[in-house]
Amino acid sequence: MQKQIITIAGGGSTYTPGIIQAVLNGQERLPVSEIRLYDIEASRNENMFLILQYMLEQQGFSSIKLVQTTNPEEAFTGTNFIFSQIRVGGLKMREKDEKIPLKHGLVGQETCGLGGFSYGLRSIGPLLELVGFIQKYAPEAWILNYTNPETIISEAVRRQFPGIRMINVCDMTIGIEDTLAKNYGYDRDNWVATYYGLNHFGWYTKIYDKSLKRDIMPELLEKLKVQEIKEEDPSWNRAFNMIRFMVQNFPDNLPNNYLEYYLYPDMYVDYADPNYTRANTVMDGREQKTQEMAGKIRNKEKEDVLDFYFGVHGLYIVDIATSLLNDEKSRFMLIVENKGSIPNLRSDAVVEVPAYVGATGVEAIALPEIGDFHKGLMEAQVAAEKLLVDAYFENSYQKALQAFTLNQSVPNATVAKKVLDEMISENKAFWPVLK
Ligand code: NAD
Ligand code: G6P
Ligand code: MN
């Protein structure tokens, strides 16, 4: 099999070691000759270069060429796959996305609510620029995008580059399945899950277990009602147990944990510390660990050098690349233009549904019609997201205000405007000018 070149856009991301570990473990199905790290911050890229160089040496992969660059031409010319995971504005701006809404009594979160909208308006421009570079230097390559907020990015890229070879993917569904299987005694490898929604905004309707030969959703829902979930990373315990809380109130389907921000924003605001949010936890945790790993390698230390998360996040994106390359037609939850997958939802909505991936790309499945509760929630959210993308392309303050007001975590237009105005002044270096 021809060896592939993989470029990580956002090479300095704290997720890079986990993804590369999955690449290294998967050399039989996705053999690589070269890994390129592309980032706009040379120092972050340099740290990651050292970490990956160490990993390659330790694991006997010194023949894989490793490149670090801030030059798009060097990053993309001749590459086969781009794994995109940039964070526009970094964790410092994430902190503002989380803290500004909280100050006004609203949910402050990376991808949901107004924090997600702030991140969206910041991310569209650089993502379009990135996709433009790839179109120029590697038009045949596949872009597998993890960059958030996924729906907004996907909507914007689709408008500017119709037919783009880009797959938008979120690790949350696989994360939920992994956690449920481990907590409740199942083997996730046997699962065929059916799920629909928007990104970070959806529901499971069925989980067929191939070895048990039945839909295990009913028994999972029963377990969720009574049995607490414990996560490997305890900082995720609350999020997963909110799934349990939601099931106790809406027992028909299994929701994505992110729905807590739209269904129970009041609980989140009560719980959150407006002075220390998730961005702080990540800066003090994952980001610090990454710097420490690079520091140890610089100091030529030999013991306990590597300390990073390896799990579903890296495996999922590598499985998708593998399925494309080998025409495996494996099934994933992917973020796609609806086009009838959910028949009674507007066809141009960006939805997250099961899809098969093979040599020609993504083929989403057709689902049954959905009920009014989920449909109503989704329609409002889709409209809000579309208005936000309109605001970007039309430089429209009015559209941004409409988007902020319609966002399902916002109770009235007064607070929507206050938060919007504060976010405009805090995002001057990033947002388009809104008139
Ligand atoms: P991070 O800040 O640690 O890393 C992001 C990197 O991107 C940084 O090194 C930064 O310098 C770089 N960058 C920023 N703008 C860039 C640009 N225009 N071109 C090239 N590089 C650029 O962030 P992280 O916590 O590792 O997360 C990375 C991204 O992955 C975020 O968007 C995050 O939301 C997303 N993410 C998505 C999922 C998902 O389910 N879709 C899961 C995990 C993370
Ligand atoms: C999950 C979601 C991602 C999100 C991430 C945040 O993986 O699917 O979309 O970016 O969580 O994790 P963090 O540890 O950065 O808060
Ligand atoms: Mn996600």
Coordinates of C-alpha atoms and ligand atoms in Angstrom, one line a residue:
M1 CA 0.0 0.0 0.0
Q2 CA 1.3 3.4 -0.9
K3 CA 2.6 5.3 2.2
Q4 CA 0.7 8.4 3.1
I5 CA 1.6 11.9 4.2
I6 CA -0.4 13.4 7.0
T7 CA -0.4 17.0 8.0
I8 CA -1.8 18.1 11.3
A9 CA -3.1 21.7 11.1
G10 CA -2.8 23.0 14.6
G11 CA 0.2 20.8 15.1
G12 CA 0.8 22.4 18.5
S13 CA -2.6 21.1 19.8
T14 CA -2.6 19.2 23.0
Y15 CA -4.4 16.5 21.2
T16 CA -1.6 15.8 18.7
P17 CA 0.3 13.1 20.7
G18 CA -2.9 11.0 21.1
I19 CA -3.7 11.3 17.4
I20 CA -0.2 10.3 16.4
Q21 CA -0.2 7.4 18.8
A22 CA -3.3 6.1 17.0
V23 CA -1.5 6.7 13.6
L24 CA 1.5 4.7 14.8
N25 CA -0.7 1.9 16.1
G26 CA -2.5 1.7 12.8
Q27 CA 0.5 1.4 10.4
E28 CA -0.9 -1.7 8.8
R29 CA -4.1 0.0 7.5
L30 CA -2.7 3.6 7.3
P31 CA 1.0 3.4 6.6
V32 CA 2.7 6.8 6.7
S33 CA 6.0 8.0 5.3
E34 CA 5.7 11.5 6.7
I35 CA 4.0 13.5 9.4
R36 CA 3.9 17.3 9.1
L37 CA 3.1 19.7 11.9
Y38 CA 1.6 23.0 10.7
D39 CA 0.9 25.8 13.2
I40 CA 0.9 29.6 13.2
E41 CA 2.8 29.5 16.5
A42 CA 6.3 28.1 15.9
S43 CA 7.1 27.6 19.6
R44 CA 4.0 25.4 20.1
N45 CA 4.9 23.4 17.0
E46 CA 8.5 23.1 18.2
N47 CA 7.3 21.6 21.5
M48 CA 5.2 19.1 19.7
F49 CA 7.9 18.3 17.2
L50 CA 10.2 17.3 20.1
I51 CA 7.4 15.1 21.7
L52 CA 6.7 13.3 18.4
Q53 CA 10.3 12.9 17.6
Y54 CA 10.7 11.2 21.0
M55 CA 7.7 9.0 20.4
L56 CA 8.9 7.9 17.0
E57 CA 12.3 7.1 18.3
Q58 CA 11.0 5.2 21.3
Q59 CA 8.6 3.1 19.3
G60 CA 11.0 2.3 16.4
F61 CA 9.5 4.6 13.8
S62 CA 12.5 6.7 13.0
S63 CA 12.0 6.0 9.3
I64 CA 8.9 8.3 9.4
K65 CA 9.9 11.7 8.3
L66 CA 8.8 14.4 10.7
V67 CA 8.4 18.0 9.6
Q68 CA 7.4 21.2 11.5
T69 CA 6.5 24.3 9.6
T70 CA 4.6 27.6 9.7
N71 CA 4.6 27.7 5.9
P72 CA 1.3 26.5 4.3
E73 CA 3.0 25.6 1.0
E74 CA 5.5 23.3 2.8
A75 CA 2.7 21.9 5.0
F76 CA 0.3 20.9 2.3
T77 CA 2.1 20.3 -1.0
G78 CA 1.7 16.6 -1.8
T79 CA -0.1 15.7 1.5
N80 CA -2.8 13.1 1.5
F81 CA -4.7 13.8 4.7
I82 CA -5.0 16.9 6.8
F83 CA -6.2 16.5 10.4
S84 CA -7.5 20.0 11.3
Q85 CA -7.6 21.0 15.0
I86 CA -6.9 24.7 15.3
R87 CA -8.0 26.8 18.1
V88 CA -8.4 30.4 16.9
G89 CA -7.4 32.8 19.7
G90 CA -6.1 30.0 21.9
L91 CA -7.3 29.0 25.3
K92 CA -7.0 32.6 26.5
M93 CA -9.9 33.5 24.2
R94 CA -11.8 30.3 25.2
E95 CA -11.6 31.6 28.7
K96 CA -13.4 34.8 27.6
D97 CA -16.0 32.9 25.7
E98 CA -16.8 31.1 28.9
K99 CA -16.6 34.0 31.4
I100 CA -18.4 36.7 29.5
P101 CA -21.8 34.9 29.3
L102 CA -21.4 33.6 32.9
K103 CA -21.0 37.2 34.0
H104 CA -24.4 37.9 32.6
G105 CA -26.0 34.8 34.1
L106 CA -25.8 32.7 30.9
V107 CA -24.1 29.5 30.0
G108 CA -20.5 30.1 29.2
Q109 CA -19.1 27.1 27.2
E110 CA -16.6 26.4 24.5
T111 CA -19.0 25.3 21.7
C112 CA -22.5 25.8 23.1
G113 CA -24.5 28.9 23.8
L114 CA -23.0 32.4 23.2
G115 CA -19.5 31.2 23.9
G116 CA -19.8 28.8 21.0
F117 CA -21.1 31.6 18.8
S118 CA -18.2 33.9 19.8
Y119 CA -15.7 31.0 19.0
G120 CA -17.6 30.5 15.7
L121 CA -17.2 34.1 14.5
R122 CA -13.5 33.9 15.4
S123 CA -12.9 30.6 13.7
I124 CA -14.6 31.0 10.3
G125 CA -12.0 33.3 8.7
P126 CA -8.9 31.3 9.6
L127 CA -10.6 28.0 8.7
L128 CA -11.6 29.4 5.3
E129 CA -8.1 30.6 4.8
L130 CA -6.7 27.1 5.8
V131 CA -9.1 25.4 3.4
G132 CA -8.0 27.9 0.7
F133 CA -4.4 26.9 1.3
I134 CA -5.2 23.2 1.0
Q135 CA -7.3 23.8 -2.2
K136 CA -4.2 25.5 -3.6
Y137 CA -1.5 23.1 -2.6
A138 CA -3.3 19.7 -2.2
P139 CA -6.7 19.8 -3.9
E140 CA -7.0 16.0 -3.9
A141 CA -6.3 15.6 -0.1
W142 CA -9.0 14.8 2.4
I143 CA -9.5 17.2 5.3
L144 CA -10.7 15.6 8.5
N145 CA -11.8 18.4 10.7
Y146 CA -12.1 18.4 14.5
T147 CA -11.9 22.2 14.8
N148 CA -14.8 23.6 16.7
P149 CA -17.4 24.9 16.7
E150 CA -18.1 22.2 14.1
T151 CA -21.5 23.1 12.8
I152 CA -20.7 26.7 12.2
I153 CA -17.4 25.9 10.5
S154 CA -19.0 23.3 8.4
E155 CA -21.8 25.6 7.3
A156 CA -19.3 28.4 6.4
V157 CA -16.9 26.1 4.5
R158 CA -19.7 24.6 2.6
R159 CA -20.9 28.0 1.4
Q160 CA -17.5 29.1 0.2
F161 CA -16.1 25.8 -1.1
P162 CA -19.1 23.6 -2.3
G163 CA -18.0 20.0 -2.9
I164 CA -14.9 20.4 -0.7
R165 CA -13.2 17.1 0.3
M166 CA -13.7 17.7 4.0
I167 CA -15.3 15.5 6.7
N168 CA -16.4 17.1 9.9
V169 CA -16.3 14.9 12.9
C170 CA -16.8 15.1 16.6
D171 CA -15.5 12.6 19.2
M172 CA -18.4 13.1 21.7
T173 CA -20.7 10.3 20.4
I174 CA -17.8 7.8 20.5
G175 CA -16.8 9.2 23.9
I176 CA -20.4 8.7 25.2
E177 CA -20.5 5.2 23.8
D178 CA -17.1 4.3 25.3
T179 CA -18.1 5.6 28.7
L180 CA -21.5 3.9 28.8
A181 CA -20.0 0.6 27.6
K182 CA -17.3 0.6 30.3
N183 CA -19.6 1.7 33.1
Y184 CA -22.4 -0.7 32.3
G185 CA -20.5 -3.8 31.2
Y186 CA -20.7 -3.9 27.4
D187 CA -18.3 -4.2 24.5
R188 CA -18.7 -1.1 22.4
D189 CA -17.1 -2.9 19.4
N190 CA -20.3 -4.8 19.0
W191 CA -22.5 -1.7 18.9
V192 CA -24.2 -0.2 15.9
A193 CA -25.7 3.0 17.1
T194 CA -28.4 5.2 15.6
Y195 CA -28.3 8.8 16.5
Y196 CA -29.5 12.1 15.1
G197 CA -29.2 15.8 15.9
L198 CA -27.0 18.7 15.4
N199 CA -23.4 18.7 16.6
H200 CA -23.3 18.6 20.4
F201 CA -27.1 18.6 20.2
G202 CA -28.5 15.1 19.5
W203 CA -30.1 11.9 20.7
Y204 CA -29.5 8.2 20.4
T205 CA -32.6 6.3 19.3
K206 CA -31.2 2.8 19.1
I207 CA -28.0 0.9 20.0
Y208 CA -28.0 -2.6 18.4
D209 CA -25.5 -5.0 20.0
K210 CA -24.3 -7.5 17.4
S211 CA -23.3 -10.1 19.9
L212 CA -26.4 -9.9 22.1
K213 CA -28.5 -9.6 18.9
R214 CA -30.8 -7.0 20.3
D215 CA -31.4 -3.3 20.7
I216 CA -29.9 -2.5 24.1
M217 CA -31.2 1.1 24.3
P218 CA -34.1 0.2 26.6
E219 CA -31.9 -1.5 29.2
L220 CA -29.2 1.2 28.9
L221 CA -31.9 3.8 29.7
E222 CA -32.9 1.8 32.8
K223 CA -29.3 1.6 33.9
L224 CA -28.8 5.3 33.4
K225 CA -31.8 6.1 35.6
V226 CA -30.2 4.4 38.6
Q227 CA -26.5 3.8 38.2
E228 CA -24.0 6.6 38.6
I229 CA -21.3 7.0 35.9
K230 CA -17.6 7.2 36.8
E231 CA -15.2 8.5 34.2
E232 CA -11.5 7.9 33.8
D233 CA -11.0 11.7 33.9
P234 CA -13.1 12.8 36.9
S235 CA -13.4 16.3 35.5
W236 CA -15.9 14.7 33.0
N237 CA -18.1 13.0 35.7
R238 CA -20.6 15.8 36.0
A239 CA -21.2 16.0 32.2
F240 CA -21.8 12.3 31.9
N241 CA -24.1 12.2 35.0
M242 CA -26.1 15.1 33.4
I243 CA -27.0 12.5 30.7
R244 CA -28.5 10.5 33.6
F245 CA -30.4 13.5 34.9
M246 CA -31.8 14.2 31.4
V247 CA -32.9 10.6 31.0
Q248 CA -34.8 10.8 34.3
N249 CA -36.8 13.7 32.9
F250 CA -37.0 12.7 29.2
P251 CA -36.8 8.9 29.3
D252 CA -37.5 8.1 25.7
N253 CA -34.0 8.7 24.2
L254 CA -30.4 8.9 25.3
P255 CA -29.2 12.5 24.9
N256 CA -25.8 13.9 24.1
N257 CA -24.4 15.4 27.4
Y258 CA -24.0 18.8 25.6
L259 CA -27.8 19.2 25.7
E260 CA -27.5 20.1 29.3
Y261 CA -26.5 23.6 28.2
Y262 CA -29.8 24.1 26.3
L263 CA -32.2 22.2 28.5
Y264 CA -30.8 23.1 32.0
P265 CA -28.8 26.3 31.5
D266 CA -29.9 27.4 35.0
M267 CA -28.3 24.4 36.6
Y268 CA -25.1 25.0 34.8
V269 CA -24.9 28.6 35.7
D270 CA -25.5 27.7 39.4
Y271 CA -22.7 25.1 39.2
A272 CA -20.1 27.1 37.3
D273 CA -17.4 29.1 38.9
P274 CA -17.3 32.4 36.9
N275 CA -13.7 32.9 37.9
Y276 CA -12.3 29.5 37.0
T277 CA -13.8 27.8 34.0
R278 CA -13.0 24.8 31.9
A279 CA -10.4 26.8 29.9
N280 CA -8.5 27.3 33.2
T281 CA -8.7 23.6 34.0
V282 CA -7.3 22.8 30.5
M283 CA -4.6 25.4 30.8
D284 CA -3.5 24.1 34.2
G285 CA -3.8 20.5 33.0
R286 CA -3.4 19.4 29.4
E287 CA -1.5 22.5 28.3
Q288 CA 0.9 22.4 31.2
K289 CA 1.6 18.7 30.8
T290 CA 2.5 19.3 27.1
Q291 CA 5.0 22.0 28.1
E292 CA 6.4 19.7 30.8
M293 CA 6.9 16.8 28.3
A294 CA 8.8 19.1 25.9
G295 CA 10.9 20.4 28.8
K296 CA 11.9 17.0 29.9
I297 CA 12.9 16.0 26.4
R298 CA 15.0 19.2 26.1
N299 CA 16.7 18.3 29.4
K300 CA 17.4 14.8 28.0
E301 CA 15.4 13.2 30.8
K302 CA 14.7 9.5 30.2
E303 CA 12.1 8.5 32.9
D304 CA 8.4 9.2 32.8
V305 CA 8.6 11.6 29.9
L306 CA 5.3 11.0 28.2
D307 CA 2.0 11.9 29.8
F308 CA -0.9 12.4 27.4
Y309 CA -4.4 11.1 26.8
F310 CA -4.6 8.3 24.3
G311 CA -8.1 7.0 23.5
V312 CA -11.2 7.4 21.4
H313 CA -10.3 10.9 20.2
G314 CA -7.2 9.8 18.2
L315 CA -8.6 6.4 17.2
Y316 CA -11.8 7.8 15.8
I317 CA -10.1 10.2 13.3
V318 CA -7.6 7.6 12.3
D319 CA -10.4 5.1 11.7
I320 CA -12.1 7.5 9.4
A321 CA -8.9 8.1 7.4
T322 CA -8.4 4.4 7.2
S323 CA -11.9 3.8 6.0
L324 CA -11.5 6.4 3.2
L325 CA -8.1 5.0 2.2
N326 CA -9.1 1.3 2.1
D327 CA -12.8 1.8 1.1
E328 CA -13.8 0.1 4.3
K329 CA -17.3 1.6 4.4
S330 CA -17.2 1.7 8.2
R331 CA -20.0 3.6 10.1
F332 CA -19.3 6.8 12.0
M333 CA -21.4 9.6 13.4
L334 CA -20.6 12.5 11.1
I335 CA -21.5 16.2 10.6
V336 CA -23.1 16.6 7.2
E337 CA -25.6 18.6 5.2
N338 CA -28.9 17.0 6.0
K339 CA -30.2 16.5 2.4
G340 CA -33.1 14.3 3.5
S341 CA -31.3 12.2 6.1
I342 CA -33.8 13.6 8.7
P343 CA -36.7 13.9 6.3
N344 CA -38.8 16.4 8.2
L345 CA -35.9 18.8 8.9
R346 CA -34.8 21.5 6.4
S347 CA -32.5 19.9 3.9
D348 CA -29.7 22.5 4.2
A349 CA -29.3 22.1 7.9
V350 CA -25.9 20.8 9.1
V351 CA -26.7 17.6 11.1
E352 CA -24.9 14.8 12.9
V353 CA -26.1 11.4 11.8
P354 CA -24.7 7.9 11.1
A355 CA -22.7 7.7 7.8
Y356 CA -20.6 5.2 6.0
V357 CA -17.2 6.2 4.8
G358 CA -15.5 4.7 1.7
A359 CA -13.3 5.7 -1.2
T360 CA -15.8 8.1 -2.6
G361 CA -16.4 9.9 0.7
V362 CA -19.3 10.0 3.1
E363 CA -22.8 8.4 2.6
A364 CA -25.2 9.3 5.4
I365 CA -28.1 7.0 6.2
A366 CA -31.8 7.9 5.8
L367 CA -33.6 8.1 9.2
P368 CA -37.3 8.1 10.0
E369 CA -39.2 11.4 10.7
I370 CA -38.4 12.9 14.1
G371 CA -40.9 14.1 16.8
D372 CA -41.8 17.7 17.5
F373 CA -39.8 18.1 20.7
H374 CA -36.4 17.4 19.1
K375 CA -37.5 19.0 15.8
G376 CA -38.5 22.2 17.5
L377 CA -35.3 22.5 19.5
M378 CA -33.2 21.7 16.4
E379 CA -35.0 24.1 14.1
A380 CA -34.4 27.1 16.4
Q381 CA -30.7 26.1 16.8
V382 CA -30.2 25.6 13.1
A383 CA -31.7 29.0 12.3
A384 CA -29.5 30.7 15.0
E385 CA -26.4 29.0 13.5
K386 CA -27.3 30.0 10.0
L387 CA -27.9 33.6 11.0
L388 CA -24.5 33.7 12.7
V389 CA -22.8 32.5 9.5
D390 CA -24.8 35.1 7.5
A391 CA -23.5 37.7 10.0
Y392 CA -20.0 36.7 9.2
F393 CA -20.4 36.8 5.4
E394 CA -22.6 39.9 5.4
N395 CA -20.7 41.8 8.2
S396 CA -24.2 42.2 9.7
Y397 CA -24.7 43.3 13.3
Q398 CA -28.4 42.8 12.9
K399 CA -28.0 39.1 11.9
A400 CA -25.5 38.6 14.7
L401 CA -28.0 40.0 17.2
Q402 CA -30.8 37.8 15.8
A403 CA -28.5 34.8 16.1
F404 CA -27.6 35.6 19.7
T405 CA -31.2 36.2 20.6
L406 CA -32.4 32.9 19.0
N407 CA -29.6 30.8 20.6
Q408 CA -31.4 28.3 22.8
S409 CA -29.4 29.3 25.9
V410 CA -30.6 32.9 25.8
P411 CA -33.8 34.1 27.6
N412 CA -34.2 37.6 26.1
A413 CA -32.9 40.1 23.5
T414 CA -31.7 42.5 26.2
V415 CA -29.1 40.1 27.5
A416 CA -28.3 38.9 24.0
K417 CA -27.3 42.4 23.0
K418 CA -25.3 43.1 26.1
V419 CA -23.2 39.9 25.6
L420 CA -22.8 40.6 21.9
D421 CA -21.5 44.1 22.5
E422 CA -19.1 42.9 25.1
M423 CA -17.9 40.1 22.8
I424 CA -17.4 42.5 19.9
S425 CA -15.0 44.6 22.0
E426 CA -13.2 41.5 23.3
N427 CA -12.9 39.9 19.9
K428 CA -11.6 43.0 17.9
A429 CA -8.5 41.1 16.7
F430 CA -10.6 38.2 15.4
W431 CA -14.2 38.9 14.5
P432 CA -15.2 40.5 11.2
V433 CA -16.4 44.1 11.6
L434 CA -20.2 44.0 12.2
K435 CA -22.1 47.0 10.9
Ligands
NAD1 P1 -4.8 24.1 21.5 O1 -5.0 25.6 21.7 O2 -4.0 23.3 22.4 O3 -4.2 23.8 20.0 C1 -4.6 24.4 18.9 C2 -3.4 24.8 18.0 O4 -3.9 25.5 16.9 C3 -2.4 25.8 18.7 O5 -1.1 25.3 18.7 C4 -2.5 27.1 17.9 O6 -1.3 27.8 17.8 C5 -3.0 26.5 16.5 N1 -3.6 27.5 15.6 C6 -4.5 28.5 15.9 N2 -4.8 29.1 14.8 C7 -4.2 28.5 13.8 C8 -4.2 28.7 12.3 N3 -5.0 29.6 11.8 N4 -3.5 27.8 11.6 C9 -2.8 26.9 12.1 N5 -2.7 26.6 13.5 C10 -3.5 27.4 14.3 O7 -6.3 23.6 21.4 P2 -6.9 22.1 21.7 O8 -7.5 22.1 23.1 O9 -5.9 21.1 21.5 O10 -8.1 22.0 20.7 C11 -7.8 22.1 19.3 C12 -9.1 22.2 18.5 O11 -9.7 20.9 18.5 C13 -10.2 23.1 19.1 O12 -10.9 23.8 18.0 C14 -11.1 22.2 19.8 O13 -12.3 22.8 20.0 C15 -11.1 21.1 18.9 N6 -11.6 19.8 19.4 C16 -12.7 19.2 18.8 C17 -13.2 18.0 19.1 C18 -14.4 17.5 18.5 O14 -15.1 16.7 19.0 N7 -14.7 18.0 17.3 C19 -12.5 17.3 20.2 C20 -11.5 17.9 20.8 C21 -11.0 19.1 20.4
G6P2 C1 -15.3 16.8 23.6 C2 -16.1 17.5 22.5 C3 -15.2 18.5 21.8 C4 -14.7 19.5 22.8 C5 -13.9 18.7 23.9 C6 -13.6 19.7 25.0 O1 -14.3 16.0 23.1 O2 -16.5 16.6 21.5 O3 -15.9 19.1 20.8 O4 -13.8 20.4 22.2 O5 -14.8 17.8 24.5 O6 -12.7 19.1 25.8 P1 -11.8 20.0 26.9 O7 -11.1 19.0 27.6 O8 -10.9 20.9 26.0 O9 -12.8 20.8 27.6
MN3 MN -17.2 17.7 19.7

